[in-house]
Amino acid sequence: MFLETEHLTKDHRDIDRVNQLYLEAFPDHERMPMNILLRKANKRSVDFWALYDQNIFVGFTYLITHQDLTYVLYVAVDGQARSSGYGSQLLKKIEEHRPGNRIILNIENLDESAENYQQRVTRKKFYVRNGYRDSGLVYEDRWAKYEVLLNGTAVETHEFYRLLRKFAGNLLFLLFKPRITKTNLNR
C-alpha cells in the first residue's frame, strides 16, 4: 500500500466524492462550509488532500500548520476503504510531510451516555495505537466539547489559539468562539 496525496481545489476530479464523504463523516455542527475550506486551502499553512491508493480514492484530510504545530482539522477514510490500514498510513504521511512538528487533533469526549460511545472509544484507541496521547487540553466551541490528542511534545493553550486565529481570521474565530482549557489528565 502506497498512499498518494493530491491537493484539493474546487475543480479537482474527486471534489464531489470528497464533499459526499465530508457530509457523511462529520455532523453539521463540525462542518465548515466547503467553499470556505477550499478558499482557506490556498494558504501556505493549509494542506487539503485527497488520498489515493493506486489511483483509487480512499479519503481526505485537512491540515492547518502554524510554526511547528500542525492541527488535523479533518480526516476521513471512505467506508469501503476502512479497516485496511489507510488511517494509520495517513497519520504517518502527515508526520513525514511536517517532520518534527507537534501534531494535534480533536476527538469527541468519552462520554458514556453518548449514543456513539463505543465508536468514540474505538477512535481513541486507534489514535493511541498510532502514537497519539492525551494533550491535557480540551477544545470547546459553541456546539461541543472535544479532547485534544497530541503526537509530539506538549502544546500550550496560547499556541493552539494562535493557530486557530491565524487560520480562521478574526470574524470566523469570533463566530466559532473556541475555548481551550487545560485538564487534570496526566501527561
Coordinates of N, CA, C and O in Angstrom, one line a residue:
M1 N 0.9 -1.2 0.0 CA 0.0 0.0 0.0 C 0.9 1.2 0.0 O 1.8 1.4 0.8
F2 N 0.7 2.1 -1.0 CA 1.4 3.4 -1.0 C 0.4 4.5 -1.2 O -0.3 4.6 -2.2
L3 N 0.2 5.3 -0.1 CA -0.8 6.3 -0.1 C -0.2 7.5 -0.8 O 0.8 8.0 -0.5
E4 N -1.0 8.0 -1.8 CA -0.6 9.2 -2.5 C -1.6 10.3 -2.2 O -2.8 10.1 -1.8
T5 N -1.1 11.6 -2.2 CA -2.0 12.7 -1.9 C -2.1 13.6 -3.1 O -1.1 13.7 -3.9
E6 N -3.2 14.3 -3.3 CA -3.4 15.3 -4.3 C -4.0 16.5 -3.6 O -5.0 16.3 -2.9
H7 N -3.5 17.7 -3.9 CA -4.1 18.9 -3.4 C -5.5 19.1 -3.9 O -5.7 19.0 -5.1
L8 N -6.4 19.4 -3.0 CA -7.8 19.6 -3.5 C -8.1 21.1 -3.8 O -7.7 22.0 -3.1
T9 N -8.8 21.3 -4.9 CA -9.3 22.6 -5.3 C -10.8 22.3 -5.7 O -11.2 21.2 -5.8
K10 N -11.5 23.4 -6.0 CA -12.9 23.3 -6.4 C -13.1 22.6 -7.7 O -14.1 22.0 -8.0
D11 N -12.0 22.5 -8.5 CA -12.1 21.9 -9.8 C -11.5 20.5 -9.8 O -11.3 19.8 -10.9
H12 N -11.1 20.0 -8.6 CA -10.4 18.6 -8.6 C -11.4 17.6 -9.1 O -12.6 17.7 -8.8
R13 N -10.9 16.6 -9.7 CA -11.7 15.5 -10.3 C -12.6 14.8 -9.3 O -13.7 14.3 -9.6
D14 N -12.2 14.7 -8.0 CA -13.0 14.0 -7.0 C -13.5 14.9 -5.9 O -13.9 14.4 -4.8
I15 N -13.7 16.2 -6.2 CA -14.2 17.1 -5.2 C -15.6 16.7 -4.8 O -16.0 16.8 -3.6
D16 N -16.4 16.2 -5.7 CA -17.8 15.7 -5.3 C -17.7 14.5 -4.4 O -18.5 14.4 -3.4
R17 N -16.8 13.6 -4.6 CA -16.6 12.5 -3.7 C -16.2 12.9 -2.3 O -16.6 12.4 -1.3
V18 N -15.2 13.9 -2.3 CA -14.7 14.4 -1.0 C -15.9 15.1 -0.3 O -16.1 14.9 0.9
N19 N -16.7 15.9 -1.0 CA -17.8 16.6 -0.3 C -18.8 15.6 0.2 O -19.3 15.7 1.3
Q20 N -19.1 14.5 -0.5 CA -20.0 13.5 -0.1 C -19.5 12.8 1.2 O -20.2 12.6 2.2
L21 N -18.2 12.4 1.2 CA -17.6 11.8 2.4 C -17.6 12.8 3.5 O -17.9 12.4 4.7
Y22 N -17.3 14.0 3.3 CA -17.4 15.1 4.3 C -18.7 15.1 5.0 O -18.8 15.2 6.2
L23 N -19.8 15.1 4.2 CA -21.2 15.2 4.7 C -21.5 13.9 5.5 O -22.2 14.0 6.5
E24 N -21.0 12.8 5.1 CA -21.3 11.5 5.8 C -20.5 11.4 7.1 O -21.0 10.8 8.0
A25 N -19.3 11.9 7.1 CA -18.3 11.6 8.2 C -18.5 12.6 9.3 O -18.1 12.2 10.5
F26 N -19.0 13.8 9.1 CA -19.0 14.8 10.2 C -20.4 15.3 10.3 O -21.0 15.7 9.4
P27 N -20.8 15.5 11.6 CA -22.1 16.1 11.8 C -22.1 17.6 11.5 O -21.1 18.2 11.4
D28 N -23.3 18.1 11.2 CA -23.5 19.5 10.8 C -22.6 20.5 11.7 O -22.0 21.3 11.1
H29 N -22.7 20.3 13.0 CA -22.0 21.3 13.8 C -20.5 21.2 13.7 O -19.8 22.1 14.2
E30 N -20.0 20.2 13.1 CA -18.5 20.1 13.0 C -18.0 20.5 11.6 O -16.8 20.6 11.4
R31 N -18.9 20.8 10.7 CA -18.5 21.1 9.3 C -18.5 22.6 9.1 O -19.5 23.3 9.4
M32 N -17.4 23.1 8.5 CA -17.4 24.4 7.9 C -17.9 24.3 6.5 O -17.8 23.3 5.9
P33 N -18.4 25.4 6.0 CA -18.8 25.3 4.6 C -17.6 25.0 3.6 O -16.5 25.5 3.8
M34 N -17.9 24.1 2.7 CA -16.8 23.6 1.8 C -16.2 24.8 1.0 O -15.0 24.7 0.8
N35 N -16.9 25.8 0.7 CA -16.3 26.9 -0.1 C -15.3 27.6 0.8 O -14.3 28.1 0.3
I36 N -15.5 27.7 2.1 CA -14.6 28.3 3.0 C -13.3 27.5 3.1 O -12.2 28.0 3.0
L37 N -13.5 26.2 3.2 CA -12.4 25.2 3.3 C -11.5 25.4 2.1 O -10.3 25.4 2.2
L38 N -12.2 25.4 0.9 CA -11.4 25.5 -0.3 C -10.7 26.8 -0.5 O -9.5 26.8 -0.9
R39 N -11.3 27.9 -0.1 CA -10.7 29.2 -0.1 C -9.5 29.2 0.8 O -8.4 29.7 0.4
K40 N -9.6 28.7 2.0 CA -8.6 28.8 3.0 C -7.4 27.8 2.6 O -6.3 28.0 3.0
A41 N -7.7 26.8 1.8 CA -6.7 25.8 1.3 C -5.7 26.5 0.4 O -4.7 25.9 0.1
N42 N -5.9 27.7 0.0 CA -5.0 28.4 -0.9 C -3.8 29.0 0.0 O -2.8 29.4 -0.6
K43 N -4.0 28.9 1.3 CA -2.9 29.4 2.2 C -1.8 28.4 2.2 O -2.0 27.2 2.2
R44 N -0.6 28.9 2.4 CA 0.6 28.0 2.5 C 0.5 27.2 3.8 O 1.1 26.1 3.8
S45 N -0.2 27.6 4.8 CA -0.3 26.9 6.0 C -1.3 25.8 6.0 O -1.5 25.2 7.1
V46 N -2.0 25.6 4.9 CA -3.1 24.6 4.9 C -2.8 23.6 3.8 O -2.3 23.9 2.7
D47 N -3.1 22.3 4.2 CA -3.0 21.2 3.2 C -4.3 20.5 3.2 O -4.8 20.0 4.2
F48 N -5.0 20.6 2.0 CA -6.3 19.9 1.8 C -6.0 18.8 0.8 O -5.8 19.1 -0.4
W49 N -6.0 17.6 1.2 CA -5.6 16.5 0.4 C -6.7 15.5 0.1 O -7.4 15.1 1.0
A50 N -6.8 15.0 -1.1 CA -7.5 13.8 -1.5 C -6.5 12.7 -1.4 O -5.3 12.9 -1.7
L51 N -6.9 11.5 -0.9 CA -6.0 10.4 -0.7 C -6.3 9.2 -1.6 O -7.5 8.9 -1.8
Y52 N -5.2 8.6 -2.2 CA -5.4 7.6 -3.2 C -4.5 6.4 -2.9 O -3.3 6.6 -2.4
D53 N -4.9 5.3 -3.2 CA -4.1 4.1 -3.3 C -4.2 3.5 -4.7 O -5.3 3.1 -5.1
Q54 N -3.1 3.7 -5.5 CA -3.1 3.3 -6.9 C -4.3 3.9 -7.7 O -5.1 3.2 -8.3
N55 N -4.4 5.2 -7.5 CA -5.5 6.0 -8.2 C -6.9 5.7 -7.7 O -7.9 6.1 -8.4
I56 N -7.1 4.9 -6.7 CA -8.4 4.7 -6.1 C -8.6 5.6 -4.9 O -7.8 5.6 -4.0
F57 N -9.6 6.4 -4.9 CA -9.9 7.3 -3.9 C -10.2 6.6 -2.6 O -11.0 5.7 -2.5
V58 N -9.5 7.0 -1.5 CA -9.7 6.3 -0.2 C -10.1 7.3 0.9 O -10.5 6.9 2.0
G59 N -9.9 8.6 0.7 CA -10.3 9.6 1.7 C -9.7 10.9 1.5 O -9.3 11.3 0.4
F60 N -9.8 11.7 2.6 CA -9.2 13.1 2.5 C -8.8 13.5 3.9 O -9.2 12.9 4.9
T61 N -8.0 14.6 3.9 CA -7.6 15.2 5.2 C -7.4 16.7 5.0 O -7.2 17.2 3.9
Y62 N -7.5 17.4 6.1 CA -7.4 18.9 6.1 C -6.5 19.3 7.2 O -6.8 19.0 8.4
L63 N -5.3 19.8 6.9 CA -4.3 20.2 7.9 C -4.1 21.6 8.0 O -4.0 22.3 6.9
I64 N -3.9 22.2 9.2 CA -3.5 23.6 9.4 C -2.2 23.6 10.2 O -2.1 23.0 11.2
T65 N -1.2 24.4 9.7 CA 0.0 24.4 10.3 C 0.4 25.9 10.7 O 0.2 26.8 9.8
H66 N 0.9 26.1 11.9 CA 1.4 27.4 12.3 C 2.7 27.1 13.1 O 2.7 26.3 14.1
Q67 N 3.8 27.6 12.5 CA 5.1 27.3 13.1 C 5.4 25.8 13.1 O 5.3 25.1 12.1
D68 N 5.6 25.2 14.3 CA 5.9 23.8 14.4 C 4.7 23.0 15.0 O 4.8 21.9 15.5
L69 N 3.5 23.6 14.8 CA 2.3 22.9 15.3 C 1.3 22.6 14.1 O 1.0 23.6 13.3
T70 N 0.9 21.4 13.9 CA 0.0 21.0 12.8 C -1.3 20.5 13.5 O -1.2 19.6 14.3
Y71 N -2.4 21.0 13.0 CA -3.7 20.6 13.5 C -4.4 19.9 12.4 O -4.6 20.4 11.3
V72 N -4.8 18.6 12.7 CA -5.6 17.8 11.8 C -7.1 18.2 12.0 O -7.7 17.7 13.0
L73 N -7.6 19.1 11.2 CA -8.9 19.6 11.4 C -9.9 18.5 11.0 O -10.9 18.2 11.6
Y74 N -9.6 17.8 9.8 CA -10.5 16.7 9.4 C -9.6 15.6 8.8 O -8.6 15.8 8.2
V75 N -10.1 14.4 9.1 CA -9.5 13.2 8.4 C -10.7 12.2 8.3 O -11.5 12.0 9.2
A76 N -10.9 11.7 7.1 CA -11.9 10.7 6.8 C -11.5 9.7 5.8 O -10.9 10.1 4.8
V77 N -11.8 8.5 6.1 CA -11.5 7.4 5.1 C -12.8 6.9 4.6 O -13.8 6.7 5.4
D78 N -12.9 6.7 3.3 CA -14.1 6.2 2.7 C -14.5 4.9 3.3 O -13.7 4.0 3.7
G79 N -15.9 4.7 3.4 CA -16.4 3.5 4.1 C -15.9 2.2 3.5 O -15.6 1.2 4.3
Q80 N -15.7 2.1 2.2 CA -15.2 0.9 1.6 C -13.8 0.6 1.8 O -13.3 -0.5 1.6
A81 N -13.0 1.7 2.3 CA -11.6 1.5 2.5 C -11.2 1.4 4.0 O -10.1 1.2 4.3
R82 N -12.2 1.5 4.9 CA -11.9 1.5 6.3 C -11.4 0.1 6.7 O -11.7 -0.9 6.0
S83 N -10.7 0.1 7.8 CA -10.1 -1.1 8.4 C -9.1 -1.8 7.4 O -8.9 -3.0 7.5
S84 N -8.5 -1.0 6.6 CA -7.5 -1.5 5.6 C -6.1 -0.9 5.9 O -5.2 -1.1 5.1
G85 N -6.0 -0.1 6.9 CA -4.7 0.4 7.3 C -4.5 1.8 6.7 O -3.4 2.4 6.9
Y86 N -5.4 2.4 6.0 CA -5.3 3.7 5.4 C -5.2 4.8 6.4 O -4.4 5.8 6.3
G87 N -5.9 4.7 7.5 CA -5.8 5.8 8.5 C -4.5 5.8 9.2 O -3.9 6.9 9.3
S88 N -3.9 4.7 9.5 CA -2.5 4.7 10.0 C -1.5 5.2 9.0 O -0.6 6.0 9.4
Q89 N -1.7 4.8 7.8 CA -0.8 5.3 6.7 C -0.9 6.8 6.6 O 0.1 7.5 6.4
L90 N -2.1 7.3 6.7 CA -2.3 8.8 6.5 C -1.6 9.5 7.7 O -0.9 10.5 7.5
L91 N -1.7 9.0 8.9 CA -1.1 9.6 10.0 C 0.5 9.7 9.9 O 1.1 10.7 10.2
K92 N 1.0 8.6 9.3 CA 2.5 8.5 9.0 C 2.8 9.6 7.9 O 3.8 10.2 8.0
K93 N 1.9 9.7 6.9 CA 2.2 10.6 5.8 C 2.2 12.1 6.4 O 3.0 12.9 5.9
I94 N 1.3 12.4 7.3 CA 1.3 13.7 7.9 C 2.6 14.0 8.6 O 3.2 15.0 8.5
E95 N 3.1 13.0 9.4 CA 4.3 13.2 10.1 C 5.5 13.4 9.1 O 6.4 14.2 9.4
E96 N 5.5 12.6 8.0 CA 6.5 12.8 7.0 C 6.5 14.2 6.4 O 7.5 14.8 6.1
H97 N 5.3 14.6 6.1 CA 5.1 15.9 5.5 C 5.5 17.1 6.4 O 6.0 18.1 5.9
R98 N 5.3 17.0 7.7 CA 5.7 18.0 8.6 C 6.6 17.4 9.7 O 6.3 17.3 10.8
P99 N 7.8 17.0 9.2 CA 8.7 16.3 10.2 C 9.1 17.3 11.3 O 9.3 18.4 11.2
G100 N 9.1 16.7 12.5 CA 9.4 17.4 13.7 C 8.3 18.3 14.3 O 8.4 18.8 15.4
N101 N 7.2 18.4 13.6 CA 6.0 19.1 14.1 C 5.3 18.4 15.2 O 5.2 17.1 15.1
R102 N 4.7 19.1 16.1 CA 3.8 18.5 17.0 C 2.5 18.5 16.3 O 2.1 19.4 15.6
I103 N 1.8 17.4 16.4 CA 0.5 17.2 15.6 C -0.6 17.0 16.6 O -0.5 16.2 17.5
I104 N -1.7 17.8 16.5 CA -2.8 17.7 17.3 C -4.1 17.4 16.5 O -4.2 17.7 15.4
L105 N -5.1 16.8 17.2 CA -6.4 16.6 16.6 C -7.4 16.5 17.7 O -7.0 16.2 18.9
N106 N -8.6 16.7 17.4 CA -9.7 16.6 18.4 C -10.5 15.3 18.2 O -10.8 14.9 17.0
I107 N -10.9 14.7 19.3 CA -11.9 13.6 19.3 C -13.0 13.9 20.2 O -12.8 14.7 21.2
E108 N -14.2 13.4 20.0 CA -15.3 13.6 20.9 C -14.9 13.0 22.3 O -14.2 12.0 22.4
N109 N -15.3 13.7 23.3 CA -15.1 13.2 24.7 C -15.7 11.8 24.9 O -16.7 11.5 24.3
L110 N -15.0 11.1 25.8 CA -15.5 9.7 26.1 C -16.7 9.8 27.1 O -16.5 9.5 28.3
D111 N -17.8 10.2 26.6 CA -19.0 10.4 27.4 C -19.8 9.1 27.3 O -20.3 8.7 26.3
E112 N -19.9 8.3 28.4 CA -20.6 7.0 28.4 C -22.0 7.1 28.1 O -22.6 6.2 27.6
S113 N -22.6 8.3 28.2 CA -24.1 8.5 27.9 C -24.3 8.8 26.4 O -25.4 8.8 25.9
A114 N -23.2 9.0 25.6 CA -23.3 9.3 24.2 C -23.8 8.1 23.4 O -23.4 7.0 23.7
E115 N -24.6 8.3 22.4 CA -25.1 7.2 21.6 C -24.0 6.5 20.9 O -24.1 5.3 20.7
N116 N -22.9 7.2 20.5 CA -21.8 6.5 19.8 C -20.6 6.3 20.8 O -19.5 6.4 20.3
Y117 N -20.9 6.0 22.0 CA -19.8 5.9 23.0 C -18.7 4.9 22.5 O -17.5 5.1 22.6
Q118 N -19.2 3.7 22.1 CA -18.2 2.7 21.7 C -17.4 3.1 20.5 O -16.2 2.8 20.4
Q119 N -18.0 3.8 19.6 CA -17.3 4.4 18.4 C -16.2 5.4 18.9 O -15.1 5.4 18.4
R120 N -16.5 6.2 19.9 CA -15.6 7.1 20.5 C -14.4 6.4 21.1 O -13.2 6.8 20.9
V121 N -14.7 5.3 21.8 CA -13.6 4.5 22.5 C -12.7 3.9 21.4 O -11.5 4.0 21.5
T122 N -13.3 3.3 20.4 CA -12.5 2.7 19.3 C -11.7 3.8 18.6 O -10.5 3.5 18.3
R123 N -12.2 4.9 18.3 CA -11.5 6.0 17.7 C -10.3 6.4 18.5 O -9.2 6.6 18.0
K124 N -10.5 6.6 19.8 CA -9.3 7.0 20.7 C -8.3 5.9 20.7 O -7.1 6.2 20.6
K125 N -8.7 4.6 20.8 CA -7.7 3.5 20.8 C -6.9 3.5 19.5 O -5.7 3.3 19.5
F126 N -7.5 3.8 18.4 CA -6.8 3.9 17.1 C -5.7 5.0 17.1 O -4.6 4.7 16.8
Y127 N -6.1 6.1 17.6 CA -5.1 7.2 17.7 C -4.0 6.9 18.7 O -2.8 7.1 18.4
V128 N -4.3 6.3 19.8 CA -3.2 5.9 20.8 C -2.3 4.9 20.1 O -1.1 5.0 20.3
R129 N -2.8 3.9 19.4 CA -2.0 2.9 18.7 C -1.1 3.6 17.7 O 0.0 3.0 17.4
N130 N -1.5 4.7 17.2 CA -0.7 5.4 16.2 C 0.2 6.5 16.8 O 0.6 7.4 16.1
G131 N 0.4 6.5 18.1 CA 1.4 7.4 18.7 C 0.8 8.7 19.3 O 1.6 9.5 19.8
Y132 N -0.5 8.8 19.4 CA -1.1 10.0 20.0 C -1.4 9.7 21.5 O -1.5 8.6 21.9
R133 N -1.5 10.8 22.2 CA -1.7 10.7 23.6 C -2.6 11.9 24.1 O -2.7 12.9 23.3
D134 N -3.1 11.8 25.3 CA -3.8 13.0 25.8 C -2.9 14.2 25.9 O -1.7 14.1 26.4
S135 N -3.3 15.3 25.4 CA -2.5 16.5 25.5 C -2.7 17.3 26.8 O -1.9 18.2 27.0
G136 N -3.8 17.0 27.5 CA -4.1 17.8 28.7 C -4.9 19.0 28.3 O -5.1 19.9 29.2
L137 N -5.4 19.1 27.1 CA -6.2 20.2 26.6 C -7.6 19.7 26.2 O -7.8 18.6 25.8
V138 N -8.6 20.6 26.4 CA -9.9 20.4 26.0 C -10.3 21.5 25.0 O -10.0 22.7 25.4
Y139 N -10.8 21.2 23.9 CA -11.3 22.2 22.9 C -12.8 22.2 23.0 O -13.5 21.2 22.9
E140 N -13.4 23.4 23.1 CA -14.8 23.6 23.2 C -15.2 24.7 22.3 O -14.6 25.8 22.3
D141 N -16.3 24.5 21.5 CA -16.8 25.6 20.7 C -18.3 25.7 21.2 O -18.7 25.2 22.2
R142 N -19.1 26.5 20.4 CA -20.5 26.7 20.8 C -21.3 25.4 20.8 O -22.4 25.4 21.3
W143 N -20.8 24.4 20.1 CA -21.7 23.2 19.9 C -21.2 22.0 20.7 O -22.1 21.1 21.0
A144 N -20.0 21.8 21.0 CA -19.5 20.6 21.6 C -18.2 20.8 22.3 O -17.5 21.8 22.2
K145 N -17.8 19.7 23.0 CA -16.5 19.7 23.7 C -15.7 18.5 23.2 O -16.3 17.4 23.0
Y146 N -14.4 18.7 23.0 CA -13.5 17.6 22.5 C -12.3 17.5 23.3 O -11.7 18.4 23.8
E147 N -11.8 16.3 23.3 CA -10.5 16.0 23.9 C -9.4 16.3 22.8 O -9.6 15.9 21.6
V148 N -8.3 16.9 23.1 CA -7.3 17.2 22.2 C -6.2 16.1 22.4 O -5.6 16.0 23.4
L149 N -5.9 15.4 21.3 CA -4.8 14.4 21.3 C -3.6 15.0 20.7 O -3.7 15.8 19.8
L150 N -2.4 14.5 21.0 CA -1.2 15.0 20.6 C -0.2 14.0 20.2 O -0.1 12.9 20.9
N151 N 0.6 14.2 19.2 CA 1.7 13.4 18.8 C 2.9 14.4 18.8 O 3.0 15.3 18.0
G152 N 3.8 14.2 19.8 CA 4.9 15.1 20.0 C 4.9 15.7 21.4 O 4.3 15.2 22.3
T153 N 5.7 16.8 21.5 CA 5.9 17.4 22.8 C 4.7 18.3 23.1 O 3.9 18.6 22.3
A154 N 4.6 18.8 24.4 CA 3.4 19.5 24.9 C 3.0 20.7 24.0 O 3.9 21.3 23.4
V155 N 1.8 21.0 24.0 CA 1.2 22.2 23.4 C 0.5 23.0 24.4 O -0.3 22.5 25.2
E156 N 0.7 24.3 24.4 CA 0.1 25.2 25.3 C -1.2 25.8 24.7 O -1.3 25.9 23.5
T157 N -2.1 26.2 25.5 CA -3.3 26.8 25.0 C -3.1 28.0 24.1 O -3.8 28.0 23.0
H158 N -2.2 28.8 24.4 CA -2.0 30.0 23.6 C -1.5 29.6 22.2 O -1.7 30.3 21.2
E159 N -0.7 28.5 22.1 CA -0.2 28.1 20.8 C -1.4 27.6 19.9 O -1.5 27.9 18.7
F160 N -2.3 26.9 20.5 CA -3.5 26.4 19.8 C -4.4 27.6 19.4 O -4.8 27.6 18.2
Y161 N -4.6 28.5 20.3 CA -5.4 29.7 19.9 C -4.8 30.5 18.7 O -5.5 30.9 17.8
R162 N -3.5 30.6 18.8 CA -2.8 31.4 17.7 C -3.0 30.7 16.4 O -3.2 31.3 15.4
L163 N -2.8 29.4 16.3 CA -3.1 28.6 15.1 C -4.5 28.8 14.6 O -4.7 29.1 13.4
L164 N -5.5 28.7 15.5 CA -6.9 28.8 15.1 C -7.2 30.2 14.6 O -7.8 30.4 13.5
R165 N -6.7 31.2 15.3 CA -6.9 32.6 14.9 C -6.3 32.9 13.5 O -6.9 33.6 12.7
K166 N -5.0 32.4 13.3 CA -4.3 32.7 12.1 C -5.1 32.1 10.9 O -5.3 32.6 9.8
F167 N -5.6 30.9 11.1 CA -6.4 30.2 10.1 C -7.7 30.8 9.8 O -8.1 31.1 8.7
A168 N -8.5 31.0 10.9 CA -9.9 31.5 10.7 C -10.0 33.0 10.4 O -10.9 33.4 9.7
G169 N -9.1 33.8 10.9 CA -9.3 35.2 10.8 C -10.2 35.6 12.0 O -10.8 34.8 12.6
N170 N -10.2 36.9 12.2 CA -11.0 37.4 13.4 C -12.4 37.1 13.4 O -13.0 36.7 14.4
L171 N -13.1 37.3 12.2 CA -14.5 37.1 12.1 C -14.9 35.6 12.4 O -15.8 35.4 13.3
L172 N -14.3 34.7 11.7 CA -14.7 33.3 11.9 C -14.3 32.8 13.3 O -15.0 32.0 14.0
F173 N -13.2 33.3 13.8 CA -12.7 33.0 15.2 C -13.8 33.4 16.2 O -14.1 32.7 17.1
L174 N -14.3 34.6 16.0 CA -15.4 35.1 16.9 C -16.7 34.3 16.8 O -17.4 34.1 17.7
L175 N -17.0 33.9 15.5 CA -18.2 33.1 15.2 C -18.2 31.8 15.9 O -19.1 31.4 16.6
F176 N -17.0 31.1 15.9 CA -16.9 29.8 16.5 C -16.7 29.8 18.0 O -17.0 28.8 18.7
K177 N -16.2 30.9 18.5 CA -15.9 31.1 19.9 C -15.2 29.9 20.5 O -15.7 29.3 21.5
P178 N -14.1 29.5 20.0 CA -13.4 28.4 20.6 C -12.9 28.7 22.0 O -12.5 29.8 22.3
R179 N -12.9 27.7 22.8 CA -12.4 27.8 24.2 C -11.5 26.6 24.4 O -11.9 25.4 24.2
I180 N -10.2 26.8 24.8 CA -9.3 25.8 25.0 C -8.8 25.9 26.5 O -8.4 26.9 26.9
T181 N -9.0 24.8 27.2 CA -8.7 24.7 28.6 C -7.8 23.5 28.9 O -7.8 22.6 28.1
K182 N -7.1 23.6 30.0 CA -6.3 22.5 30.5 C -7.1 21.6 31.3 O -8.0 22.0 32.0
T183 N -6.8 20.3 31.3 CA -7.4 19.3 32.1 C -6.5 18.9 33.2 O -5.3 19.2 33.2
N184 N -6.9 18.0 34.0 CA -6.1 17.4 35.1 C -5.5 16.1 34.6 O -5.0 15.3 35.5
L185 N -5.6 15.8 33.3 CA -5.0 14.5 32.9 C -3.5 14.4 33.1 O -2.8 15.4 32.9
N186 N -3.1 13.2 33.4 CA -1.6 13.0 33.5 C -1.1 13.0 32.1 O -1.6 12.3 31.2
R187 N 0.0 13.7 31.9 CA 0.6 13.7 30.5 C 1.8 12.8 30.6 O 2.8 12.7 30.1

